[in-house]
Structure formats: structure tokens, C-alpha cells
Amino acid sequence: MSPQPDLLYSEEEEALRAAVRDLLTDHCGPADVLARVESDAPHDLSLWKSLADGMGLAGLLVPEELGGHGATHREAAVVLEELGRAVAPVPYLASAVVATEALLESGDAELLGRLASGRAIGVLAVGLHLAPGADFPVVDVEDGLLSGELTAVADAAAADVLLVPARDGDLYAVAAADAVVTPQTSLDLTRPVATVTLTGAPARRLGPAAPAVRRALRAGAGLLASEQLGLAERTLTDTVGYLKERRQFNRPVGGFQALKHRLAQLWLDVVHLRAAARGAADALATGADAELAVAVAQSFAAPVAVRTAEEALQLHGGLGMTWEHPVHLYLKRAKADSIAYGTAGAHRDAVAALVDLQAP
Amino acid sequence: MIVDAAELRRRTAELLAAHPPAETGRQAFLEARFDAGLAWVHYPEGLGGLGAPRTLQAVVDAELEAASAPDNDPRRIGIGLGMAAPTILAYGTEEQKRRFLRPLWTGEEVWCQLFSEPGAGSDLAALGTRAVRQDDGDWVVDGQKVWTSSAHLARWAILIARTDPDVPKHAGITYFVCDMTDPGVEVRPLRQITGEAEFNEVFLTGVRIPDSRRLGEVGDGWRVAQTTLMNERVSIGGMRLPREGGMIGPVARTWRERPELRTPDLHQRLVGLWVEAEVARLTAERLRQQLAAGQPGYEGSGMKLAFARLNQEISGLEVELRGEEGLLYDDWTMRRPELVDFTGRDAGYRYLRSKGNSIEGGTSEVLLNIVAERVLGLPAEPRTDKDVAWKDLAR
């Protein structure tokens, strides 16, 4: 039998979780998030500063000699669990994971250092829906200047630097100030997407685009499972708590067996999601079987996160339909996450190819 | 002294030197292993163990396997090892431990479990098999038990019976060791939908049990039985499987070997189930790692639920995948197998046998209640029988 992945959390990882949760409890409650997404600046950049600058979490995946913390995907996954629990509107996955992985592949030390320190927010300018290995759109390049339009780019509105694949097969860095970023009205208010329009924008060539994009999207897909885990766990916990309090027919609603069984089933799903998400994080950290571990986790995670959020809404009754109650923030994030970095179906196709279960 | 891995290796080498497996009879070797404390190292000295951490058993097992030493065929004596032994260890008298544990572990004596009854399934505590105390202090037992695996092979049974019908159901139960060779014990095979009879009905008529074979106090049998049932769940949760190690293995192999059977619909469903099986495997592995690290693993309560559903869906898909062959069945002959193999025989057998997975060892419905109440802390089901004497319950 091949060696088993380490699926537990170390003491250091639990300490990291506690620190992030404390910060989010104080600064990223449901009312804060709702107020933030209704404002003109949906990203919470002061929270981002605390996470990136204050706690040094933007550089977890970057080696120390490049200005990072030399940690692994296991620690980044724990941060993402907590950010998912809070549906925090910060560009952590986009900048500290996806853009960072692209730069690790293309080997740009200067830009990596800026992202790792949190001084700059980087965004890989491809649609959030792209699966690892999928074809990605490119912009035109002429005399080193980029022109073209890219859509559904997550967190682009918060970016300082855009990483843009061009028609010549290379990846370029473009200052956000040299691009026009137009927010799109997004289903997920906490991770809004935007179009990026380039008109003869100056750019710096980084290296071949395809391997950088593939690596970036694989890490994004793999660690997204941890965000989905945090989201599902929080949603379930809140729903269980509510159903213990809410009384109808002179008893707590949570005492009705039809609801108990649904909640127990969701708990079981979340337990499974934890194993899948830890499996993917550990595989990305060690490199062992990472492609399959990520595809398995993403085949499994989205349906669980969406189902948990949908059940949470239903079990909150009319309250769940109100704008005021935060359950919709979780539902919208869960549904958008089910498309992000490839749908479950796209990842199942990847699993089938990897384990030799060929289509007819 | 502290028994660590090195010490266990030393003792195992000593055992192998004194009783070379190639020249020692199987039973004699197993007895020598038990007496050396290498049977189950976490048991006390003198009872097959050395008081070592349970996780170190793997060290001994690996050394013995490398030396081609015989094992005690744990699947054949699973009820003894997994349920009777921990209960005897926790509640037995010194004399009972000495009498029962050695032949139980070596497999010389097979054990079965006389718990469920026709009228007491999920509501096990409602059981009606009566044990009546005699003037000499011994007990006479009358009643009927059901779903008893290995009853036709067993020398001993763990038995729970009602000793006081005048108190609420949980309070009037006592736990015994029953001699299956007693003339009042009648074992009848119970044929299942697979055609086989893994299980039996057991009729107890005037069975005499000396008081020295009582486990725990009179009236404390429900608490004693919790030890048995808890250990059953731990053993279900502690599995370690390789990828494709469970029910998904045979259907994945069929898919690869038989391209003519493939359709797009079956492909979608198969890959979905493959993913679920792989995640369930990781979940069981995570639980194993938690238990090994001494962390509480509530997940154990859920694993049986997950595997029951998966086994049923996967084997159902396999019957459908086989098309014309799925219309056939390998053999309906009535047999009494010694071992149960969920993934054995053909797809039709696996499909039918796995239907039992959501019933045996606690139905999925009861397990969902347990998760909801004990893990999530949701309100318990209304209990109308809590303060009613057993004899006054409606039945």
C-alpha cells in the first residue's frame, strides 16, 4: 500500500487556526460582511492588511529566501477553512495561492516578494470558472504591449498586479493601473468578478503561460476544497444551533426526526469533505498524487458545500430568505465555488482519466 | 518496565526461536504466543498481553507475518475478539478471564452473540428472554434470539436476558456467558435473500447457567452490553483500506476489462461512486489516524452509515452494468458459510448481501439518530417507556 497522506492537523496548524479565527471573529462578523458587500468597495482591505502584513499569511507558500514563510499548502488550507467560515471578502485564494503559484512556476522573485509580504495583491487574469488543464483565453501582444478583454476574473477589482496570458504563449505582469477593471454584477458578493480590458498596456514578460496557469489553477482548486469545508462546517453549525433554539408545535424544531436525519447526513458529508480537503492539501504539500487528490476533492467538495448551504436556507424557514440573515452570503459563495476552478463534473472527468475508467 | 517497540521485537524473536512456526503445530504456536503476551499487547500480563500501547500490536504482527507464523484467523472469530473479549476483560472475574480469554483468542473456542430478538431489534433493551434465578443461585433461561452469526459453530455465547420484569427495561437486564452445548440450546439456520444462511435463530429452553458465568452485576447488563456494542463500532471504524480496496474494486475491474458494457450514463455514475468510495476510504483513514493519535473520533459513528449506502449503490450499479449477465445469479443453494465476504462471489450476491449493511449492527436510521443526538446535541426522541416497568410495556 502506498504511504497514506497525513490527514490530521498539527498543533501548529491548530494554533494558526485559532489566531485567524480570533481576527475574523473580531473584524469579519456576518454584519460586517453584509455591510462591506453593499458598499462601493466590496473587498475588506483593512482585514487583508491584518492577515497579510500583520500575520504574514500571504507568504505561506513562498520560500523564506524569496521573502515568504516557507510553509506549505497544509497551513494555507487551514487559513482558507477559516476564511470560508467567515465568507471573508479578501483576495487570499486569488493572490496568496493562485497568483503566487503562477509566479513560483515562472520564477519571478521580485514580484513574489511583493505578493508574499502583502504589499501587492496579485490576480491571475483568467475566468474563475476555468479548471486546471482547461484552455484559457489570451490577449494580443504587440511590441510588448497587451490588448484584449478578459472576463469573470475574481478579485480583479482589488488587484495591484494582473498576471495575463498572451497569444505568444507567455505570461505577463501588468500593473492594474494600466488596465481598466470593470466590476461585473456577481452572484457571489464576497468574491466579485470583473472584466479586465487592456488597450496597449505595458507589460513585463514572466515566462511560459501554460505550466504556470495549470499549476496555479490546480493549487486553487485543491485549496478551494478547504474553503468549502470551512463554509459547510460553519453553515451546518449555525443551522444546528438555530434549530435547537427555534420552537414550533411547542418543541424545538431540531427534535423532529425528519430534520435530525437531514442534519446528521450533512454532518457525515462534512466529515467526508474534511478528509478529502486534507488529502488534497497534504498531496499539494508533498507532491504525492496531487493531481488525483485535487480532482477527487473537487469532485466531492462543491456538492457538499452547496447542499449544506441550501439546507441551511430551507431549515431557517422564512428567515433564510431575508437579505438581513447571512445564510444567503454562504449560499452565493457555495454556488459560485461550485463553478470556480472547474465544476465537480469537470473534475470527475479528470478522475476518470487518471484512474483509467474510460468513457465509452 | 516499559514495553516499547524494541522490547516487543526482542520478545517476538524469542517466541519464534523457542517455537519455530515450521516445526510447531498451529494451535501450539498460538498458545505459546498468547502465553508470551504477544496476542494482544495492550491486554494485561497473564491474559495474552503486556500492558503495552495498543498501537504497538502492528510491530508484533509485522514480525510474525515476516516469519510466516500462523495467525488466529481473526475473521473467523470476530465476535469473540471484537465483542466478547473486551467485555470479559472489563467486567469478568479473574477466574472468568483466565478461563475464557486464551481459547477465545487462539480460536479453539468460537463465540457468538445472543442479543437481538424477534421483538427487540433497534429497541434491544426491550428484550424478553427471561433468566430466572433458582434456589441454588443459578439461572434458568427461556426465550428466542435471532440474527446469530456463527451460532452453529460456537462453543460460547454472550447473552443478555431479562432478570427483573418489574423495573423499566434498561434496569432489569443481566449479562451472561451461555454454554452453546447445553441441551436446551437449539440452533436453526435462518435463510437469507442471498440463498445462504449466515445467521441462525437460537431457541433457549430451560437453559441452565451457573451464576459463576454472569458478567457484571445482576441488573447491570445494559451497561455491560454498551462495552460490547462500543467495541463493535470501534472495530467497524478502524478499517484500513487500499485505494479500490472495497466494493468499488470489482466493478472498476469489470469496467476496465469489458469495454462492450460501457455506456455514458453508467460512466457518469461509476466515476461519481468511485470518488465517493475514495473519499470514504480517506475518511476511514483519517479516523484511524485520529484514534492512533489518541484523539476522540466521533466520525466512527458515521463510517458504517457511509459504507452501507456506498456498498449498496456500487453493487446495484454493477448488476446493471453487467446487462444480460445481470439477469443471472451464481447459485441459490442453501449453505451455512463460516465466513461472510461482502465483496465475494458475483455481483448479484454482492447486491443482495449489501442490503444487510444498513440493518446489521444498528440500522442506518438508528445511527442517524445517534449522530444527531450525541454528536450534534439535538433533542432526543420522545421516550414514553423510560419510567414504565418492562412488564407493562405494550407489545
Coordinates of N, CA, C and O in Angstrom, one line a residue, chain A residues 1 4-9 236 240 243-244 251-252 254-257 259-261 263-265 267-268 271-276 278-279 289 292 295-297 299-300 345 348-349 351-352 355-360, chain B residues 240-244 252 255-256 262-264 267-268 270-272 274-276 278-283 285-286 289-290 293 295 298-299 302-303 305-306 365 368-369 371-373 375-382:
Chain A
M1 N 0.9 -1.2 0.0 CA 0.0 0.0 0.0 C 0.9 1.2 0.0 O 1.9 1.3 0.8
Q4 N 0.2 6.6 3.3 CA -1.1 7.3 3.5 C -0.8 8.8 3.7 O 0.2 9.2 4.4
P5 N -1.6 9.7 3.2 CA -1.4 11.1 3.5 C -1.7 11.4 5.0 O -2.4 10.7 5.6
D6 N -1.1 12.4 5.5 CA -1.3 12.9 6.8 C -2.6 13.7 6.8 O -2.6 14.8 6.3
L7 N -3.7 13.2 7.4 CA -5.0 13.8 7.3 C -5.3 14.6 8.5 O -6.4 15.2 8.6
L8 N -4.4 14.7 9.5 CA -4.8 15.4 10.7 C -4.3 16.8 10.7 O -3.7 17.2 9.7
Y9 N -4.5 17.6 11.7 CA -4.0 18.9 11.9 C -2.9 18.9 12.9 O -3.1 18.3 14.0
L236 N -23.5 24.5 8.8 CA -24.1 23.4 9.5 C -24.2 23.7 11.0 O -25.3 23.6 11.6
V240 N -27.7 24.0 13.1 CA -27.9 23.1 14.2 C -28.3 24.0 15.4 O -29.2 23.8 16.2
L243 N -31.7 25.5 15.1 CA -32.8 24.5 15.3 C -33.0 24.0 16.7 O -34.0 23.5 17.1
K244 N -31.9 24.2 17.5 CA -32.1 23.9 18.9 C -32.9 24.9 19.7 O -33.5 24.7 20.7
R251 N -42.2 22.6 20.7 CA -40.9 21.9 20.9 C -39.9 22.4 20.0 O -40.2 23.1 19.0
P252 N -38.6 22.2 20.4 CA -37.5 22.7 19.5 C -37.7 22.0 18.1 O -37.9 20.7 18.1
G254 N -35.5 21.3 16.1 CA -34.4 20.3 15.9 C -34.7 18.9 16.5 O -33.9 18.0 16.4
G255 N -35.8 18.8 17.2 CA -36.1 17.5 17.8 C -36.9 16.6 16.8 O -37.2 15.4 17.1
F256 N -37.4 17.2 15.7 CA -38.1 16.4 14.8 C -37.2 15.5 14.0 O -36.2 15.9 13.4
Q257 N -37.6 14.2 13.9 CA -36.6 13.2 13.4 C -36.3 13.5 11.9 O -35.2 13.3 11.4
L259 N -35.8 16.2 10.5 CA -34.8 17.2 10.4 C -33.5 16.7 11.0 O -32.4 17.0 10.5
K260 N -33.6 15.9 12.1 CA -32.4 15.4 12.7 C -31.6 14.5 11.7 O -30.4 14.6 11.6
H261 N -32.4 13.7 11.0 CA -31.7 12.8 10.0 C -31.0 13.7 8.9 O -29.9 13.3 8.4
L263 N -29.8 16.7 9.2 CA -28.6 17.3 9.8 C -27.5 16.3 10.0 O -26.3 16.6 9.8
A264 N -27.9 15.1 10.5 CA -26.9 14.1 10.7 C -26.2 13.7 9.4 O -25.0 13.5 9.3
Q265 N -27.0 13.6 8.3 CA -26.4 13.3 7.0 C -25.5 14.4 6.5 O -24.4 14.1 6.0
W267 N -23.8 16.4 8.5 CA -22.6 16.2 9.3 C -21.7 15.2 8.7 O -20.4 15.4 8.6
L268 N -22.3 14.1 8.3 CA -21.5 13.0 7.7 C -20.8 13.5 6.4 O -19.6 13.1 6.2
V271 N -17.8 15.6 7.4 CA -16.7 14.7 7.9 C -16.0 14.2 6.7 O -14.7 14.2 6.7
H272 N -16.7 13.8 5.7 CA -16.0 13.2 4.5 C -15.3 14.3 3.8 O -14.2 14.1 3.3
L273 N -15.9 15.5 3.7 CA -15.3 16.6 3.0 C -13.9 17.0 3.7 O -12.9 17.3 3.0
R274 N -13.9 16.9 5.0 CA -12.7 17.2 5.7 C -11.6 16.3 5.3 O -10.4 16.7 5.0
A275 N -11.9 15.0 5.2 CA -10.8 14.0 4.8 C -10.4 14.3 3.3 O -9.2 14.3 3.0
A276 N -11.3 14.6 2.5 CA -10.9 14.9 1.1 C -10.1 16.2 1.0 O -9.1 16.2 0.2
R278 N -8.3 17.7 3.4 CA -7.0 17.5 4.0 C -6.1 16.6 3.0 O -4.9 16.8 2.9
G279 N -6.7 15.7 2.4 CA -6.0 14.8 1.5 C -5.4 15.7 0.3 O -4.2 15.5 0.0
D289 N 0.8 12.3 -5.7 CA -0.5 12.0 -6.2 C -1.4 13.3 -6.2 O -2.6 13.2 -6.1
L292 N -4.5 13.7 -8.7 CA -5.7 12.9 -8.4 C -6.3 13.4 -7.1 O -7.6 13.5 -7.0
A295 N -8.4 16.4 -7.8 CA -9.6 16.1 -8.6 C -10.6 15.4 -7.8 O -11.8 15.7 -7.9
V296 N -10.2 14.5 -6.9 CA -11.1 13.8 -6.0 C -11.8 14.9 -5.1 O -13.0 14.9 -4.9
A297 N -11.0 15.7 -4.5 CA -11.5 16.7 -3.5 C -12.5 17.6 -4.2 O -13.6 17.9 -3.7
S299 N -14.2 17.0 -6.9 CA -15.4 16.3 -7.4 C -16.4 16.2 -6.2 O -17.6 16.0 -6.5
F300 N -15.9 16.2 -5.0 CA -16.7 15.9 -3.9 C -17.2 17.2 -3.1 O -18.3 17.3 -2.6
G345 N -18.2 18.1 -12.2 CA -18.2 17.2 -13.4 C -16.9 17.3 -14.1 O -16.4 16.2 -14.5
R348 N -14.5 15.3 -12.1 CA -14.8 13.8 -12.3 C -14.2 13.3 -13.6 O -13.7 12.2 -13.6
D349 N -14.3 14.1 -14.6 CA -13.7 13.7 -15.9 C -12.2 13.5 -15.7 O -11.6 12.5 -16.2
V351 N -10.7 12.7 -12.9 CA -10.5 11.5 -12.1 C -10.6 10.3 -13.0 O -9.7 9.4 -13.0
A352 N -11.6 10.2 -13.9 CA -11.8 9.1 -14.8 C -10.5 8.8 -15.6 O -10.1 7.7 -15.8
V355 N -7.5 7.5 -13.3 CA -7.6 6.1 -12.7 C -8.0 5.1 -13.8 O -8.4 4.0 -13.4
D356 N -8.0 5.5 -15.0 CA -8.3 4.6 -16.1 C -9.7 4.0 -16.0 O -9.9 2.8 -16.1
L357 N -10.6 4.9 -15.9 CA -12.0 4.5 -16.0 C -12.5 5.2 -17.3 O -13.1 6.3 -17.2
Q358 N -12.3 4.7 -18.4 CA -12.5 5.4 -19.6 C -14.0 5.5 -20.0 O -14.7 4.5 -19.8
A359 N -14.3 6.6 -20.6 CA -15.7 6.8 -21.1 C -15.9 5.9 -22.3 O -14.9 5.5 -22.9
P360 N -17.2 5.5 -22.6 CA -17.4 4.6 -23.7 C -17.0 5.3 -25.1 O -17.0 6.5 -25.1
Chain B
R240 N -8.6 -0.3 7.6 CA -7.6 0.4 6.7 C -7.7 -0.3 5.3 O -7.5 -1.5 5.2
L241 N -8.0 0.5 4.4 CA -8.2 0.0 3.0 C -7.2 0.6 2.0 O -7.0 1.8 2.1
P242 N -6.7 -0.1 1.1 CA -6.0 0.5 0.0 C -7.1 1.1 -1.0 O -8.3 0.8 -0.9
R243 N -6.6 1.9 -1.9 CA -7.5 2.5 -2.9 C -8.1 1.4 -3.7 O -7.5 0.4 -4.0
E244 N -9.4 1.5 -4.0 CA -10.2 0.5 -4.7 C -10.3 -0.8 -3.8 O -10.5 -1.9 -4.3
A252 N -14.8 -1.6 -10.8 CA -13.8 -0.9 -11.6 C -13.1 -1.9 -12.5 O -12.8 -1.5 -13.6
W255 N -15.3 -2.8 -15.4 CA -15.3 -1.7 -16.3 C -14.1 -1.7 -17.3 O -14.2 -1.5 -18.5
R256 N -12.9 -1.9 -16.7 CA -11.7 -1.9 -17.5 C -11.6 -3.0 -18.4 O -11.1 -2.9 -19.5
R262 N -19.8 -0.6 -21.6 CA -19.8 0.8 -21.2 C -20.9 1.6 -21.9 O -21.1 1.5 -23.1
T263 N -21.6 2.5 -21.1 CA -22.5 3.5 -21.6 C -22.2 4.8 -20.9 O -21.6 4.8 -19.8
P264 N -22.6 5.9 -21.5 CA -22.3 7.2 -20.9 C -22.9 7.4 -19.5 O -22.3 7.9 -18.6
H267 N -21.1 5.4 -17.0 CA -19.8 6.0 -16.8 C -19.9 7.1 -15.8 O -19.1 7.2 -14.8
Q268 N -20.9 8.0 -16.0 CA -21.1 9.1 -15.0 C -21.3 8.6 -13.6 O -20.7 9.1 -12.6
L270 N -20.6 5.6 -12.4 CA -19.4 4.9 -11.8 C -18.4 5.8 -11.3 O -17.8 5.6 -10.2
V271 N -18.0 6.9 -12.1 CA -17.0 7.8 -11.6 C -17.4 8.5 -10.4 O -16.6 8.7 -9.5
G272 N -18.7 8.9 -10.3 CA -19.2 9.5 -9.1 C -19.1 8.6 -7.9 O -18.6 9.1 -6.8
W274 N -17.0 6.1 -7.6 CA -15.5 5.9 -7.4 C -15.0 7.0 -6.5 O -14.3 6.8 -5.5
V275 N -15.4 8.3 -6.8 CA -15.0 9.4 -6.0 C -15.5 9.3 -4.6 O -14.7 9.4 -3.6
E276 N -16.8 8.9 -4.4 CA -17.3 8.8 -3.1 C -16.6 7.7 -2.3 O -16.4 7.8 -1.1
E278 N -13.5 6.7 -2.7 CA -12.2 7.1 -2.4 C -12.2 8.1 -1.2 O -11.4 8.0 -0.3
V279 N -13.2 9.0 -1.2 CA -13.4 9.9 -0.1 C -13.7 9.1 1.2 O -13.2 9.5 2.3
A280 N -14.6 8.1 1.1 CA -14.9 7.3 2.3 C -13.7 6.6 2.8 O -13.5 6.5 4.0
R281 N -12.9 6.1 1.9 CA -11.6 5.5 2.3 C -10.7 6.5 3.1 O -10.2 6.2 4.1
L282 N -10.6 7.7 2.5 CA -9.8 8.7 3.2 C -10.4 9.1 4.6 O -9.6 9.3 5.5
T283 N -11.7 9.1 4.7 CA -12.3 9.4 5.9 C -12.1 8.3 7.0 O -11.8 8.6 8.1
E285 N -9.5 6.4 6.9 CA -8.0 6.5 7.2 C -7.8 7.7 8.2 O -7.0 7.5 9.1
R286 N -8.5 8.8 8.0 CA -8.4 9.9 8.9 C -8.8 9.5 10.3 O -8.2 9.8 11.3
Q289 N -6.1 7.5 11.9 CA -5.0 8.4 12.3 C -5.4 9.1 13.6 O -4.6 9.3 14.5
Q290 N -6.7 9.5 13.7 CA -7.1 10.2 15.0 C -7.0 9.2 16.2 O -6.6 9.6 17.2
A293 N -3.6 8.6 17.2 CA -3.0 9.8 17.9 C -3.7 10.1 19.2 O -3.4 11.1 19.9
Q295 N -6.8 10.9 19.7 CA -7.9 11.9 19.6 C -9.2 11.2 19.5 O -9.3 10.2 18.8
Y298 N -15.4 11.0 16.7 CA -16.8 10.9 16.6 C -17.2 10.3 15.2 O -18.2 9.7 15.0
E299 N -16.2 10.5 14.3 CA -16.5 10.1 12.9 C -16.9 8.6 12.8 O -17.5 8.2 11.9
G302 N -20.2 7.5 12.1 CA -20.8 7.8 10.8 C -20.3 6.8 9.7 O -20.9 6.7 8.7
M303 N -19.1 6.2 9.9 CA -18.5 5.4 8.9 C -19.4 4.3 8.4 O -19.4 4.0 7.2
L305 N -22.6 4.1 8.4 CA -23.6 4.7 7.6 C -23.1 4.9 6.1 O -23.8 4.5 5.2
A306 N -22.0 5.4 6.0 CA -21.4 5.8 4.7 C -21.1 4.5 3.9 O -21.5 4.4 2.7
E365 N -31.0 4.2 10.2 CA -32.0 5.2 10.8 C -31.6 5.4 12.3 O -31.6 6.5 12.8
L368 N -28.4 7.4 12.5 CA -28.6 8.8 12.2 C -29.1 9.5 13.5 O -28.7 10.7 13.8
N369 N -30.0 8.8 14.2 CA -30.4 9.4 15.5 C -29.3 9.6 16.4 O -29.2 10.6 17.1
V371 N -26.1 10.0 15.8 CA -25.2 11.1 15.3 C -25.9 12.5 15.7 O -25.3 13.4 16.3
A372 N -27.2 12.5 15.4 CA -28.0 13.8 15.7 C -27.9 14.1 17.2 O -27.8 15.3 17.5
E373 N -28.1 13.1 18.0 CA -28.2 13.4 19.4 C -26.9 13.5 20.1 O -26.7 14.4 20.9
V375 N -23.7 13.6 18.7 CA -22.6 14.4 18.1 C -23.1 15.9 17.9 O -22.5 16.8 18.3
L376 N -24.4 16.0 17.4 CA -24.9 17.4 17.2 C -25.6 17.9 18.4 O -25.9 19.1 18.4
G377 N -25.9 17.1 19.3 CA -26.6 17.6 20.5 C -28.0 18.0 20.3 O -28.6 18.8 21.1
L378 N -28.7 17.4 19.3 CA -30.1 17.7 19.1 C -31.0 17.0 20.1 O -30.5 16.0 20.6
P379 N -32.2 17.5 20.3 CA -33.1 16.8 21.3 C -33.3 15.3 21.0 O -33.4 14.9 19.9
A380 N -33.3 14.5 22.1 CA -33.5 13.1 22.0 C -35.0 12.8 21.5 O -35.9 13.6 21.7
E381 N -35.2 11.6 20.9 CA -36.5 11.2 20.6 C -37.3 11.1 21.9 O -36.8 10.8 22.9
P382 N -38.7 11.4 21.8 CA -39.5 11.3 23.0 C -39.5 9.8 23.5 O -39.5 8.9 22.7

